Structure formats: structure tokens, C-alpha cells
PDB file of C-alpha atoms in Angstrom:
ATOM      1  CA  UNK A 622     121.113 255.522 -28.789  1.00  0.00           C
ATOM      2  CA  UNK A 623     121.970 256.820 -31.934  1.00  0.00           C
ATOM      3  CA  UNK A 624     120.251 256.155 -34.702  1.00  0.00           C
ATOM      4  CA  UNK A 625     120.548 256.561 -38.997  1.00  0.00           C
ATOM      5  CA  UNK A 626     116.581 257.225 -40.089  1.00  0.00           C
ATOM      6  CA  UNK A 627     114.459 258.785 -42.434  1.00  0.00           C
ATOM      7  CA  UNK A 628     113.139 262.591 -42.094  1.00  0.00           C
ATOM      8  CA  UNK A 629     110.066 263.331 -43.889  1.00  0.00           C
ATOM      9  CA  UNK A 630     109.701 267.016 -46.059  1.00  0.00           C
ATOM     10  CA  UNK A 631     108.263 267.584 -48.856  1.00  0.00           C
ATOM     11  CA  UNK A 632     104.621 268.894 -49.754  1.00  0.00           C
ATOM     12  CA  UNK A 633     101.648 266.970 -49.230  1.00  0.00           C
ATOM     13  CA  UNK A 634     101.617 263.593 -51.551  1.00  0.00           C
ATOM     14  CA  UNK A 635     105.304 264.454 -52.648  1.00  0.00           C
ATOM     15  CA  UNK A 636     106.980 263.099 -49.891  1.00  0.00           C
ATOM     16  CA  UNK A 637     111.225 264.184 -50.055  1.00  0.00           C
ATOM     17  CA  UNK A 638     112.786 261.782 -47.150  1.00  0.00           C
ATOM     18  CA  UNK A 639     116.544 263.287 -45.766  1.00  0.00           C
ATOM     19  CA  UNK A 640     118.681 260.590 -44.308  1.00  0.00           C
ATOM     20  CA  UNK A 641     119.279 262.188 -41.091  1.00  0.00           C
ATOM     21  CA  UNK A 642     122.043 260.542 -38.269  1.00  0.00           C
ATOM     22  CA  UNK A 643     120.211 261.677 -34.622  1.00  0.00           C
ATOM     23  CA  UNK A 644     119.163 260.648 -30.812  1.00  0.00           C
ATOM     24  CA  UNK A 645     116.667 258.060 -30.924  1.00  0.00           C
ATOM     25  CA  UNK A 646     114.565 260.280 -28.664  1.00  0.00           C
ATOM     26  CA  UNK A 647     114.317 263.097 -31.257  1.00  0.00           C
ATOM     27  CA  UNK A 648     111.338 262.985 -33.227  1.00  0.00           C
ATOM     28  CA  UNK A 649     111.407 261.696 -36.505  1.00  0.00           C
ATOM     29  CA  UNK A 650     111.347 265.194 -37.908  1.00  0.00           C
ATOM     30  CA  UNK A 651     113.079 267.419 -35.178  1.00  0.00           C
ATOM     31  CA  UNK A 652     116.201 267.921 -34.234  1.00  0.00           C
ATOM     32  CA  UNK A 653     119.406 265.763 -36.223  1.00  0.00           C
ATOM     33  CA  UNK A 654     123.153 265.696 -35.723  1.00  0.00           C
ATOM     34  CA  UNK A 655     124.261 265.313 -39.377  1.00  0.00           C
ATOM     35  CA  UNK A 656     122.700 264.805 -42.650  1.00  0.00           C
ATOM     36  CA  UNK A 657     124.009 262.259 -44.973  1.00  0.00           C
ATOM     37  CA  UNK A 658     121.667 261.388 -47.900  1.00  0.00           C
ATOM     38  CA  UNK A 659     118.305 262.041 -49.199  1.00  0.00           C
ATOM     39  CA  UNK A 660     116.006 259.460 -50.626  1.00  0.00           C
ATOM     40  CA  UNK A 661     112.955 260.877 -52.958  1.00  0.00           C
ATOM     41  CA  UNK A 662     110.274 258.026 -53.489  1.00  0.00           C
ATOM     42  CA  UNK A 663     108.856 260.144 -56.781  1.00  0.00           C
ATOM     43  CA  UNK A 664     111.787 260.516 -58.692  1.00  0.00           C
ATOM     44  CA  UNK A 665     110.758 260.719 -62.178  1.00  0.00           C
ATOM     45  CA  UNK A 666     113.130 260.661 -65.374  1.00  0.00           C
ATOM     46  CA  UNK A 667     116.607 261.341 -64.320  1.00  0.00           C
ATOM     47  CA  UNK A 668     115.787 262.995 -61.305  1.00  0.00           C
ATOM     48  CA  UNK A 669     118.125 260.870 -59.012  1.00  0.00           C
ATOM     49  CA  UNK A 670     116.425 259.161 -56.510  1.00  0.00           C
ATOM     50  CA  UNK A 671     118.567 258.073 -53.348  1.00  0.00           C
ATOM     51  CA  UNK A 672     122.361 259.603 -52.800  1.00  0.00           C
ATOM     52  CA  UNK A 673     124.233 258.203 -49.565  1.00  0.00           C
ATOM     53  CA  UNK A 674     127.420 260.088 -48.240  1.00  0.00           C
ATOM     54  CA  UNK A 675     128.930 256.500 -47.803  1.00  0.00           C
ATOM     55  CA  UNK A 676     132.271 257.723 -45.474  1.00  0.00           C
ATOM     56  CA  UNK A 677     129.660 258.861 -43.390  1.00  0.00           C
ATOM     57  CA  UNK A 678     127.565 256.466 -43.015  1.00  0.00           C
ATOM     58  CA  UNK A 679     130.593 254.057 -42.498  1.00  0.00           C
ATOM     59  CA  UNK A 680     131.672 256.383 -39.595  1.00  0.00           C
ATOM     60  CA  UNK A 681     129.036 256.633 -37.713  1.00  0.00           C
ATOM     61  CA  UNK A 682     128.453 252.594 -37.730  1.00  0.00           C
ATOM     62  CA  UNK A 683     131.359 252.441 -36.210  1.00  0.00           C
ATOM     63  CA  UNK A 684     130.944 254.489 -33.664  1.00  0.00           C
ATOM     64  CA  UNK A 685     127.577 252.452 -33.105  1.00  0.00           C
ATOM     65  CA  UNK A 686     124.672 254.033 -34.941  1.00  0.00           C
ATOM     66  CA  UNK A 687     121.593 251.700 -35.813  1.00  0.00           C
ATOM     67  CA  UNK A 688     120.282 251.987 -39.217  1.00  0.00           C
ATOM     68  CA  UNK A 689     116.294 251.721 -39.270  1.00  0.00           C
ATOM     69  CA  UNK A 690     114.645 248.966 -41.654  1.00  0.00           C
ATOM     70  CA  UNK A 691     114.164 251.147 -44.551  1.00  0.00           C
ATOM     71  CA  UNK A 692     116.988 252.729 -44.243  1.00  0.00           C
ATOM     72  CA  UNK A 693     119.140 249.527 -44.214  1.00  0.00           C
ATOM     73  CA  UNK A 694     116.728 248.219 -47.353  1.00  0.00           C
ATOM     74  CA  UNK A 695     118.159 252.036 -49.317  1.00  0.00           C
ATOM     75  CA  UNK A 696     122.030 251.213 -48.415  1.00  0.00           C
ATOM     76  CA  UNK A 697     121.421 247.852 -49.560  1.00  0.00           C
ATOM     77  CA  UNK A 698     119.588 248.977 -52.654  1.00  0.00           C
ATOM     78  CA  UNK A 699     122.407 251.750 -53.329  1.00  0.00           C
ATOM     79  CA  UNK A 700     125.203 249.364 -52.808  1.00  0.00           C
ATOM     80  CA  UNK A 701     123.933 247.104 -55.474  1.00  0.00           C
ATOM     81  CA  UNK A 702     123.538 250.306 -57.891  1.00  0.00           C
ATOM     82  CA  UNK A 703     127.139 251.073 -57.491  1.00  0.00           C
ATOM     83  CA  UNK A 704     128.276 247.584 -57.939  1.00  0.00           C
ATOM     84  CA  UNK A 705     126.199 247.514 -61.844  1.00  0.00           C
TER      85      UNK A 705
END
């Protein structure tokens, strides 16, 4: 199954998350097919903090990619930043 998750970089206690579209087999850090956002937790000032390649996202839905929790919770949470 595919599957829309985070990927965890970053240094230690800075986490950086990538929004990564792969197998649901992979590890959570190996192997992806696409990237299509990033999501940093620490984001301080303007620093922006979560940016979603929407057409992407929308594609690979509907070709039947599963979004994880979180990752449902950030398009959620991004959706209602664009509408304000």
C-alpha cells in the first residue's frame, strides 16, 4: 500500500520532518517515491513551518495513497491557513 507519512531529519532535538509519498513497507526514513512537503515542528519567527505541494497530494489520493494521522492533522491544519 501506498502511503503519505512523515520522514524524520534534522539534528538531534531539532527534528525537520519531509512529507514523503512511499511503500508502506519502507521504513519510515528509507527509501520514498516523491517528496511533497516538509513540516518543521521548531519554526521560530517567520521561518515557515509546514508547506504542502497540494496537486500532489491530491494526485496521489486518487490514485489511493493513505495519509498517516499526523499527516492528515498538517493538511487539515494547512487547509485552514489558506482559507484565513
Amino acid at each position: 500500500m501506498v502511503v503519505i507519512r512523515l520522514a524524520r531529519s534534522g539534528a538531534k532535538k531539532r527534528p525537520f520532518y519531509n512529507m514523503v509519498v512511499t511503500d508502506s513497507r519502507n521504513r519510515r526514513d528509507g527509501r520514498f517515491v516523491e517528496r511533497i512537503g516538509f513540516y518543521n515542528p521548531v519554526a521560530a519567527g517567520n521561518a515557515e513551518a509546514l508547506r504542502v505541494a497540494v496537486d500532489r497530494l491530491t494526485y496521489w489520493q486518487q490514485n489511493g495513497a493513505q495519509l498517516s494521522p499526523t499527516v492528515a492533522r498538517l493538511v487539515k491544519q494547512h487547509a485552514a491557513q489558506q482559507a484565513a
